[in-house]
Tab-separated table of C-alpha atoms in Angstrom:
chain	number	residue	atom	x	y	z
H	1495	UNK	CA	-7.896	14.965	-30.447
H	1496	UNK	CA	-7.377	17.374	-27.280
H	1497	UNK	CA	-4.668	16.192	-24.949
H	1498	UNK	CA	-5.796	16.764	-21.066
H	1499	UNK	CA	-3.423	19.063	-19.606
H	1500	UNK	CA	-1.354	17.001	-16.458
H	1501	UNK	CA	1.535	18.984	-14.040
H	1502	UNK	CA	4.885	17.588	-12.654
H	1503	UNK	CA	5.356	17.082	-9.133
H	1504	UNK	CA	7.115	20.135	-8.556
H	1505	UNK	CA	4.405	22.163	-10.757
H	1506	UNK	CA	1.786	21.151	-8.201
H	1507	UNK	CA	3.542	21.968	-5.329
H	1508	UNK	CA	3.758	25.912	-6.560
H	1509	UNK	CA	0.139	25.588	-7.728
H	1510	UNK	CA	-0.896	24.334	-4.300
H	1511	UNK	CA	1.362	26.323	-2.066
H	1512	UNK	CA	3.034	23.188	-0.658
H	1513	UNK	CA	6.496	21.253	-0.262
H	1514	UNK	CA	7.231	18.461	-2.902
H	1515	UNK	CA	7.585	15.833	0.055
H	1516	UNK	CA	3.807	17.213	0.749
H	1517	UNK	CA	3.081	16.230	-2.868
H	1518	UNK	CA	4.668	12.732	-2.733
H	1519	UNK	CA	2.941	12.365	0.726
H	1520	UNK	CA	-0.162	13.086	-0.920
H	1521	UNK	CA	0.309	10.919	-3.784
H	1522	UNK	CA	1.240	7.661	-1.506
H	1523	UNK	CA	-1.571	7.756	0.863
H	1524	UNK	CA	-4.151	7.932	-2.539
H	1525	UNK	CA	-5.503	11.665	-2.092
H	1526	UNK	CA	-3.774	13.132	-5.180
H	1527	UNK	CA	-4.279	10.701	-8.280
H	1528	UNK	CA	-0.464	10.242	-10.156
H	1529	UNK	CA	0.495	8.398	-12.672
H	1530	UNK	CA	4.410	7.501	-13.707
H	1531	UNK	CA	5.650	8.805	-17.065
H	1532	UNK	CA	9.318	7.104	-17.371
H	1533	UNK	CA	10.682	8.115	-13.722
H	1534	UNK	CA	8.675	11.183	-13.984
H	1535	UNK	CA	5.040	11.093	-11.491
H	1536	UNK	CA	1.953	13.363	-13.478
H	1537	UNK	CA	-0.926	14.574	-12.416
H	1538	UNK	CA	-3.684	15.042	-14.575
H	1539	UNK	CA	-5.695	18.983	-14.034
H	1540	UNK	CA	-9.067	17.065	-13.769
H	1541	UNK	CA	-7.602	14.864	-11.072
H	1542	UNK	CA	-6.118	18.328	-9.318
H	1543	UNK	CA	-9.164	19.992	-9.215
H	1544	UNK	CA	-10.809	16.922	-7.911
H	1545	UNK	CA	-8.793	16.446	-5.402
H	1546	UNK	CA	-9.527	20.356	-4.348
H	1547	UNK	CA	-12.911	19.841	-4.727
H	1548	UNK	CA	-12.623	17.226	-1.878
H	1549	UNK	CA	-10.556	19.310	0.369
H	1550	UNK	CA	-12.889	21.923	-0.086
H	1551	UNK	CA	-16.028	19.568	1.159
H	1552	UNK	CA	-13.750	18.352	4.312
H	1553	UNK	CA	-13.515	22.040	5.439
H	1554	UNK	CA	-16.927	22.838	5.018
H	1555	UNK	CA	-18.681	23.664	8.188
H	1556	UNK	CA	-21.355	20.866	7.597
H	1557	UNK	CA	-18.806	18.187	7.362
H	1558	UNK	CA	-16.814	19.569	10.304
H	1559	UNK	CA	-19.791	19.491	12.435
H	1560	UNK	CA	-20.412	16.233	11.053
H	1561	UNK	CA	-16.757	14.883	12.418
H	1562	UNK	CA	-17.238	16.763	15.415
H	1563	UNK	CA	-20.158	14.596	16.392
H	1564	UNK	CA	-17.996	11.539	16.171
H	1565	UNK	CA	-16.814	10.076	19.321
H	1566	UNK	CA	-12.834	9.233	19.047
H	1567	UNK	CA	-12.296	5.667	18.166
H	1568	UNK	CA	-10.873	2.610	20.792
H	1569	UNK	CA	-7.747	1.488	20.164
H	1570	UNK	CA	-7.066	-1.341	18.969
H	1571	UNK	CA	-6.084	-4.722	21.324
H	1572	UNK	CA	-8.073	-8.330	19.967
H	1573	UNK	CA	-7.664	-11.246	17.389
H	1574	UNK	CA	-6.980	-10.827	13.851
H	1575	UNK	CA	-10.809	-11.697	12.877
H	1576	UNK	CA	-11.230	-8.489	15.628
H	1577	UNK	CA	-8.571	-6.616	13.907
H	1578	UNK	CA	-10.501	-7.096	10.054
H	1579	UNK	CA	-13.669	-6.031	11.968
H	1580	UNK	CA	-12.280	-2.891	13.602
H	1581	UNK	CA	-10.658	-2.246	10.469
H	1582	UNK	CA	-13.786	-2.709	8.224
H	1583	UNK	CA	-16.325	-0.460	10.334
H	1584	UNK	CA	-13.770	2.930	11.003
H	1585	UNK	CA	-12.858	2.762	6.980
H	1586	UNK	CA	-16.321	2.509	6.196
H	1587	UNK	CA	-16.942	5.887	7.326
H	1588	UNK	CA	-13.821	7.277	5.371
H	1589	UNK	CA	-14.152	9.648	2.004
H	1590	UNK	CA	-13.711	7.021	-0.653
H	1591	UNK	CA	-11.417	6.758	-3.414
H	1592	UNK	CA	-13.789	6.363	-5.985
H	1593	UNK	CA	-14.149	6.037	-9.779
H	1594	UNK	CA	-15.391	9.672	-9.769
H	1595	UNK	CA	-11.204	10.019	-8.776
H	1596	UNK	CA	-10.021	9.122	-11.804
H	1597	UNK	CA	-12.261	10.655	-14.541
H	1598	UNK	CA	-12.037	9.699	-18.027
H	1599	UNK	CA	-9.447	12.112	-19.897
H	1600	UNK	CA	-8.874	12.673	-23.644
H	1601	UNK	CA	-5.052	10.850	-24.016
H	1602	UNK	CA	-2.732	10.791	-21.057
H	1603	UNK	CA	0.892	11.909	-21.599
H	1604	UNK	CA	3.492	9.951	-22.395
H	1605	UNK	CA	0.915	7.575	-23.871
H	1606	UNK	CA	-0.944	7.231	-27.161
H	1607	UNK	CA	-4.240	5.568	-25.282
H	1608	UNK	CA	-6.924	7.392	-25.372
H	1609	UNK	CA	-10.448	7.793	-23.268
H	1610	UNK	CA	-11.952	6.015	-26.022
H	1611	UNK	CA	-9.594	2.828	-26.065
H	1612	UNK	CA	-8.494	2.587	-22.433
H	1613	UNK	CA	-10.338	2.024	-19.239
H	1614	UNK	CA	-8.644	2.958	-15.836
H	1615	UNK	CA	-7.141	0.176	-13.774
H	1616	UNK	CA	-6.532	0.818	-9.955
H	1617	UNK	CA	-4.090	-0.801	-8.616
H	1618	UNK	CA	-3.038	-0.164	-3.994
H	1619	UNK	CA	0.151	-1.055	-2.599
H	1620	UNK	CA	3.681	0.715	-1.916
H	1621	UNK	CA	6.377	-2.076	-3.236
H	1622	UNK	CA	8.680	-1.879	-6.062
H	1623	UNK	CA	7.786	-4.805	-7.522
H	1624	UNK	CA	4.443	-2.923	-8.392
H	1625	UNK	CA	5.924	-0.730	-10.603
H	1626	UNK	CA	7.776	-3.093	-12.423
H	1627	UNK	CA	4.717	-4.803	-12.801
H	1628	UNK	CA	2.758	-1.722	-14.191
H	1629	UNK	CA	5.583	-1.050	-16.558
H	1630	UNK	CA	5.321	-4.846	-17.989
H	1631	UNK	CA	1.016	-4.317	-17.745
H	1632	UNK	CA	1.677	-0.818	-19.934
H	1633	UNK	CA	3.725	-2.701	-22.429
H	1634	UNK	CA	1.851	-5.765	-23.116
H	1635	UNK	CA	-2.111	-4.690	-21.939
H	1636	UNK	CA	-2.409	-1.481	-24.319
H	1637	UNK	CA	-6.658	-1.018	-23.672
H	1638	UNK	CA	-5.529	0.135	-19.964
H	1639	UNK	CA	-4.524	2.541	-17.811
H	1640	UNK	CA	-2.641	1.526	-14.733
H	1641	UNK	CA	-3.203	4.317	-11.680
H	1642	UNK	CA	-1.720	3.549	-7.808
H	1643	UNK	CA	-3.245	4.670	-5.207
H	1644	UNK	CA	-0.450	3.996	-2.323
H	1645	UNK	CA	-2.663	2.905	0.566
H	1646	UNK	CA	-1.681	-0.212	2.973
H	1647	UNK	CA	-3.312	-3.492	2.581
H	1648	UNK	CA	-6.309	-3.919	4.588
H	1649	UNK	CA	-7.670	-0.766	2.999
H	1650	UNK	CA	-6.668	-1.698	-0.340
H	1651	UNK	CA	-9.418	-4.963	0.883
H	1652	UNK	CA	-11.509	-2.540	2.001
H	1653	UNK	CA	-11.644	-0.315	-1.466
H	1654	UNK	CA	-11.847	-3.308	-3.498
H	1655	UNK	CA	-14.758	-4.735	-1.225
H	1656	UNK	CA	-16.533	-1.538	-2.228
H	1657	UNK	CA	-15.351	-1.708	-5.803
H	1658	UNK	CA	-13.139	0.760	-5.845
H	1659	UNK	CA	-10.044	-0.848	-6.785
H	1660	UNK	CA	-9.068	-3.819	-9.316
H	1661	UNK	CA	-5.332	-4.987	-8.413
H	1662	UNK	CA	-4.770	-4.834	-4.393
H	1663	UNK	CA	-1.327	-6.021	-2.601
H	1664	UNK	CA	-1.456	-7.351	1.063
H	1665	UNK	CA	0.661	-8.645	3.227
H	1666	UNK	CA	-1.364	-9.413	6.232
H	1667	UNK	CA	-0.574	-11.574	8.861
H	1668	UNK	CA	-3.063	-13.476	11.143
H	1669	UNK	CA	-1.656	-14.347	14.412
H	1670	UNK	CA	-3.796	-17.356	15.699
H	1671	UNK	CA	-3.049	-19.420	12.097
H	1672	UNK	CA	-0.005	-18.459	11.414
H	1673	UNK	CA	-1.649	-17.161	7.307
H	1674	UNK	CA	-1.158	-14.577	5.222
H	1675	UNK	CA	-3.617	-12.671	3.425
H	1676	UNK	CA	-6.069	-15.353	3.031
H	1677	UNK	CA	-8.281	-14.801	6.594
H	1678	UNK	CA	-8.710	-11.602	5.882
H	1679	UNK	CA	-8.980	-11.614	2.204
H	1680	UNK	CA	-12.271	-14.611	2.841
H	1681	UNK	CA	-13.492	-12.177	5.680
H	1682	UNK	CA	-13.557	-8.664	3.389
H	1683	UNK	CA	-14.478	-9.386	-0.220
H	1684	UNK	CA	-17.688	-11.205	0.930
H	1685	UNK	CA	-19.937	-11.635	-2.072
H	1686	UNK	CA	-17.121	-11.152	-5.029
H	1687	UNK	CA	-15.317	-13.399	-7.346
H	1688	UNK	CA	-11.621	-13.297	-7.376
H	1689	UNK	CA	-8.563	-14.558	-7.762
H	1690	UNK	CA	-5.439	-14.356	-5.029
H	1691	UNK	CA	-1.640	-15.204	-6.772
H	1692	UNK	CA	1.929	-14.950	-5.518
H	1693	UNK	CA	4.118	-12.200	-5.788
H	1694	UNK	CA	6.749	-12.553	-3.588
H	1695	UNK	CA	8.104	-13.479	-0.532
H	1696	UNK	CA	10.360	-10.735	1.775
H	1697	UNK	CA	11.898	-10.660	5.089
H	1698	UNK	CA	10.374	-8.606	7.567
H	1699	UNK	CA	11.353	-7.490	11.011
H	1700	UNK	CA	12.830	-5.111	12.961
H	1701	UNK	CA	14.827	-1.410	12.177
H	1702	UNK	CA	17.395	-1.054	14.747
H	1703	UNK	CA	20.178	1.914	14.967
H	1704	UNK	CA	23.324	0.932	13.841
H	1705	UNK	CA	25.320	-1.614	16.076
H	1706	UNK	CA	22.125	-2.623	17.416
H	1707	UNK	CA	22.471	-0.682	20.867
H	1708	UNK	CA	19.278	-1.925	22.893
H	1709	UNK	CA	20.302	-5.806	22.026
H	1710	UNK	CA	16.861	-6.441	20.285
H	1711	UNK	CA	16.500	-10.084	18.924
H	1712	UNK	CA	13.270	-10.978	18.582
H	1713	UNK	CA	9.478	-9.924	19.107
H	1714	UNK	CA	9.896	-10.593	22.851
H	1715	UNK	CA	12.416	-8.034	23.074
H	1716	UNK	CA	9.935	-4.968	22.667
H	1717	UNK	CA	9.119	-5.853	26.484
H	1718	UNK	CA	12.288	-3.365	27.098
H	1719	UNK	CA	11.143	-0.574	29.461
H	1720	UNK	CA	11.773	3.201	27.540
H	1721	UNK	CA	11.669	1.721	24.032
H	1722	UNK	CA	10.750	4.547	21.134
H	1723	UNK	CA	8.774	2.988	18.440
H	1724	UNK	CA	8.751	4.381	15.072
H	1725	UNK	CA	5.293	3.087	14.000
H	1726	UNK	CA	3.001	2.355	10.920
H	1727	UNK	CA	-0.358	3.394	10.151
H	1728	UNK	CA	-3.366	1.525	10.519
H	1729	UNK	CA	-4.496	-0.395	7.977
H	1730	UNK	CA	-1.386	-1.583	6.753
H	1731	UNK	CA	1.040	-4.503	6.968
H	1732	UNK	CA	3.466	-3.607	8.945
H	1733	UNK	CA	1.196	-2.541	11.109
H	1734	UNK	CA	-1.151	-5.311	11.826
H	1735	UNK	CA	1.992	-7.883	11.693
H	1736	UNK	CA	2.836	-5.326	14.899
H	1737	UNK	CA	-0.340	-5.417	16.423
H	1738	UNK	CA	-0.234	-8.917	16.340
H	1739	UNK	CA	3.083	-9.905	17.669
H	1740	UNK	CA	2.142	-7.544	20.543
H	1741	UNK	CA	-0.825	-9.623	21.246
H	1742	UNK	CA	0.301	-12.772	20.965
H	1743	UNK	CA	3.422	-11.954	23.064
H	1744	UNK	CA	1.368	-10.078	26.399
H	1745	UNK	CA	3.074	-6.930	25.215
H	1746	UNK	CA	0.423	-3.894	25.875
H	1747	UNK	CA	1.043	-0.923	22.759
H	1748	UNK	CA	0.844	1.439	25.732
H	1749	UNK	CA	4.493	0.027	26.434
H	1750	UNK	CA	6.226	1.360	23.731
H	1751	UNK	CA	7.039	5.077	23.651
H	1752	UNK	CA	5.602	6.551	20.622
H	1753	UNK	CA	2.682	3.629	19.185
H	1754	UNK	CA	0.257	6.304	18.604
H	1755	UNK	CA	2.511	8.915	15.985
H	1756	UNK	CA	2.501	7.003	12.417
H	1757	UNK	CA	4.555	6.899	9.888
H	1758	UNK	CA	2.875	6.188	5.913
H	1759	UNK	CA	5.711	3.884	4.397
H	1760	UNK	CA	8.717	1.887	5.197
H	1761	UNK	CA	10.722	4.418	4.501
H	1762	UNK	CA	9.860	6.794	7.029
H	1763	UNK	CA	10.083	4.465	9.735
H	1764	UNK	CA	13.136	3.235	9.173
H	1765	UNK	CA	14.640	6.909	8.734
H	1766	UNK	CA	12.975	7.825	12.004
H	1767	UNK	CA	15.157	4.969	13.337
H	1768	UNK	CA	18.551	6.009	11.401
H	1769	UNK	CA	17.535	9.280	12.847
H	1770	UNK	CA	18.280	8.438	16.268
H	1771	UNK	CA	14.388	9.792	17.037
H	1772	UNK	CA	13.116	6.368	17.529
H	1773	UNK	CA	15.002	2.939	18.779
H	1774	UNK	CA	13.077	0.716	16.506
H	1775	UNK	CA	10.565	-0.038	14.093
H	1776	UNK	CA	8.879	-2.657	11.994
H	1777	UNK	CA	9.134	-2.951	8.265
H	1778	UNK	CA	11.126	-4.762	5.016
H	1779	UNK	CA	14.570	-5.078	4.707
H	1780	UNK	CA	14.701	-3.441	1.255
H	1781	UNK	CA	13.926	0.119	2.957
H	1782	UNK	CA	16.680	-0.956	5.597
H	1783	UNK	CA	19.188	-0.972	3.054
H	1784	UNK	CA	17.882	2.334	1.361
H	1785	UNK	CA	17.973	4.409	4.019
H	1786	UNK	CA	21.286	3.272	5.431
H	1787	UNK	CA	22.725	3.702	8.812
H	1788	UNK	CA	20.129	1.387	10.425
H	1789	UNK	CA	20.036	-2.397	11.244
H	1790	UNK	CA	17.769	-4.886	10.067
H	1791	UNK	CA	16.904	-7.814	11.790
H	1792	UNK	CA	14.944	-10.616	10.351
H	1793	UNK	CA	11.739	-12.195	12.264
H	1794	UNK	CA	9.289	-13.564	9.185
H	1795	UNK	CA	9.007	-14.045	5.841
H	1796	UNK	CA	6.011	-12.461	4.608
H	1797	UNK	CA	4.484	-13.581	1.930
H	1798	UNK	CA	3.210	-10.822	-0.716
H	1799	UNK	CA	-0.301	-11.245	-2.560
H	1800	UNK	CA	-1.881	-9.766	-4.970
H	1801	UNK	CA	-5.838	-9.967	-5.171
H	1802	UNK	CA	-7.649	-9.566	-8.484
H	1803	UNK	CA	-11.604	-9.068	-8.993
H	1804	UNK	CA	-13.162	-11.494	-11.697
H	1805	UNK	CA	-15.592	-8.946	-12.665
H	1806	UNK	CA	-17.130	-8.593	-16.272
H	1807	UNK	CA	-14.690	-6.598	-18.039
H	1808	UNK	CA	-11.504	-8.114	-16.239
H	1809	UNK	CA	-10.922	-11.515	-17.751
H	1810	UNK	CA	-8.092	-10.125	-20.402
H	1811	UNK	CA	-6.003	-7.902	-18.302
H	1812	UNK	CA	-6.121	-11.031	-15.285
H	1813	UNK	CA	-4.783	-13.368	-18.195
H	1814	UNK	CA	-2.059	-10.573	-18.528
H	1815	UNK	CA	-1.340	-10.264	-15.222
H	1816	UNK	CA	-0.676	-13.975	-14.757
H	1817	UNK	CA	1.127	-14.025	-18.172
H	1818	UNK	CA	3.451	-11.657	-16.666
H	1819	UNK	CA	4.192	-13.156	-13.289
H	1820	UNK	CA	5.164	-15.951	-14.622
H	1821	UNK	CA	7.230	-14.892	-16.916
H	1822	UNK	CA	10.987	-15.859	-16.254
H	1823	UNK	CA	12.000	-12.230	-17.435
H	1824	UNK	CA	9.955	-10.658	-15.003
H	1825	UNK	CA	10.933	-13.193	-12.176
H	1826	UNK	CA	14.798	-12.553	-13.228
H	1827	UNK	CA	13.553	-8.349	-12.477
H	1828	UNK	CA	12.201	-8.864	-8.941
H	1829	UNK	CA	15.081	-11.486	-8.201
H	1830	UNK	CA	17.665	-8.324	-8.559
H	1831	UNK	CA	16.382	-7.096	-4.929
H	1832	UNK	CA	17.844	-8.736	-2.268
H	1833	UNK	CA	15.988	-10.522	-0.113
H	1834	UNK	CA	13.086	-10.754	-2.785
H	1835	UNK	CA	12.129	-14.734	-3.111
H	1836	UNK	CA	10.384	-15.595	-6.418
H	1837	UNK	CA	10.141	-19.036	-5.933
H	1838	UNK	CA	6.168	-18.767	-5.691
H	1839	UNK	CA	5.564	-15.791	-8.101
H	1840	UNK	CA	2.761	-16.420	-10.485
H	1841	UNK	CA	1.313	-19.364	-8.151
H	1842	UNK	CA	-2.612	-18.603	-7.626
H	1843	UNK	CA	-2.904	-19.624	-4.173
H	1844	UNK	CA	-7.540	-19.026	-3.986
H	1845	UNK	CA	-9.609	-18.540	-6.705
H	1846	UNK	CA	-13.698	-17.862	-5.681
């Protein structure tokens, strides 16, 4: 049997012309398919020339003109229900991640599955915690494939809403209930089965420089005239838990220096911050402590879902999944990150 060709990170970045933190960047926001081989990230060459085959149709002179014609979009400034709905029509009108993405290949390296005995499984989200839990899926689930596509949560909802992807992580906050997840979970999969369970619960809060220099405490604090935000993109949860504490609090995003130049992960918003280029952010305390030489200051918990579709097809790897999460050796895993409570992992919280 013919084994699909796939390139390292770095072997993509010479093929394409482009910096390996282009190729990572790539890879988290979904537009390059990866996969993890030990520590190692592959790409397949069908998923490489799909993914020029796309940039090719973005630059075409039909689809520019098409963009062209499209007037610039509001920002953002209602309820959570008016966030989902904002959020809902602009991704509509975005170029999919779809199946097509992830073609069928002839055995992936690094694993003896083959096209014939394993069926892709796409699975959104940027924590850890999901790759441990792709390692356990690849160990114990051997008719799949696990892929991540690193998008935030509400378009995770969106691409499983139009069946693009299987295992989607949120952490979404609605303001005027106080919930997580589940008000925008009901609102966006309209018309599908599925099945919402526990994966953790993590602080979340503020990135300040070290020493804490502008004295911020709390959500009220980002009133402070000449404050630089290090911001999130839309769509994911950092962002939206932003969005809402600004509404709920009177605070107009106008206010804070920077709102409209986004970051794509944790990460990069709290390095902004250790930087010195920005005075705060809004993110996890895990990338706090990565990054280094930047405060964290606790405001929430937030509590971290995952969201599987009970579609034909899905019933054994769901029974895996569950298997897995509540396994005490993968609860003693996530328990080695500080800050990570377990005391709810494996909990289904909404079934429809």
């Amino acid at each position: 049997m013919t084994e699909e060709q796939s390139y390292t990170t770095e072997e993509i970045s010479k093929l394409l012309k482009i910096s390996k933190l282009t190729v990572y960047d790539l890879i988290k926001k979904g537009d390059l398919v990866a996969y993890r081989v030990g520590k190692q990230m592959r790409v397949d060459a069908t998923d490489l020339e799909a993914y020029k085959q796309r940039s090719k149709q973005l630059q075409s002179p039909a689809h520019r003109a098409a963009v062209d014609s499209v007037p610039p979009s509001e920002s953002y400034s209602g309820t959570g229900s008016d966030l989902t709905n904002h959020t809902v029509h602009s991704a509509a009108s975005a170029t999919p991640l779809s199946r097509e993405t992830f073609p069928a290949s002839s055995s992936m390296t690094g694993n003896p599955l083959s096209a014939h005995s394993a069926r892709h499984l796409v699975i959104t989200g940027q924590d850890v915690s999901l790759d441990i839990l792709m390692r356990y899926m690849e160990k114990q689930t051997r008719d799949i494939r696990p892929l991540r596509s690193f998008m935030g949560s509400l378009d995770g909802l969106i691409s499983m809403y139009r069946g693009e992807s299987d295992l989607v992580s949120t952490h979404l906050l609605d303001g005027d209930t106080g919930e997580y997840n589940l008000p925008y979970i009901r609102k966006i999969l309209i018309g599908w089965s599925y099945v919402v369970v526990n994966l953790l619960t993590r602080p979340a809060g503020l990135y300040v420089q070290r020493g804490n220099p502008r004295g911020l405490q709390n959500w009220t604090d980002l009133k402070q005239p000449e404050l630089r935000l290090a911001n999130r993109e839309k769509g994911s949860g950092a962002r939206v838990l932003l969005d809402e504490q600004l509404r709920l609090h009177g605070i107009a995003a106008s206010h804070l220096i920077g709102y409209d130049v986004e970051e794509t992960s944790h990460m990069g918003v709290a390095a902004k911050v250790s930087s010195g280029e920005a005075d705060v952010g809004i993110g996890s305390e895990k990338a706090a402590r990565l990054v280094g030489q930047v405060d964290f200051i606790p405001l929430v918990q937030e509590r971290y879902d995952l969201v599987m579709l009970k579609k034909q097809g899905n019933e054994a790897w769901i029974e895996s999944v569950l298997r897995i999460l509540q396994s005490p050796a993968f609860r003693q895993e996530l328990q080695s990150f500080e800050g990570y409570d377990v005391s709810r992992t494996g909990e289904i919280l909404y079934e429809v």
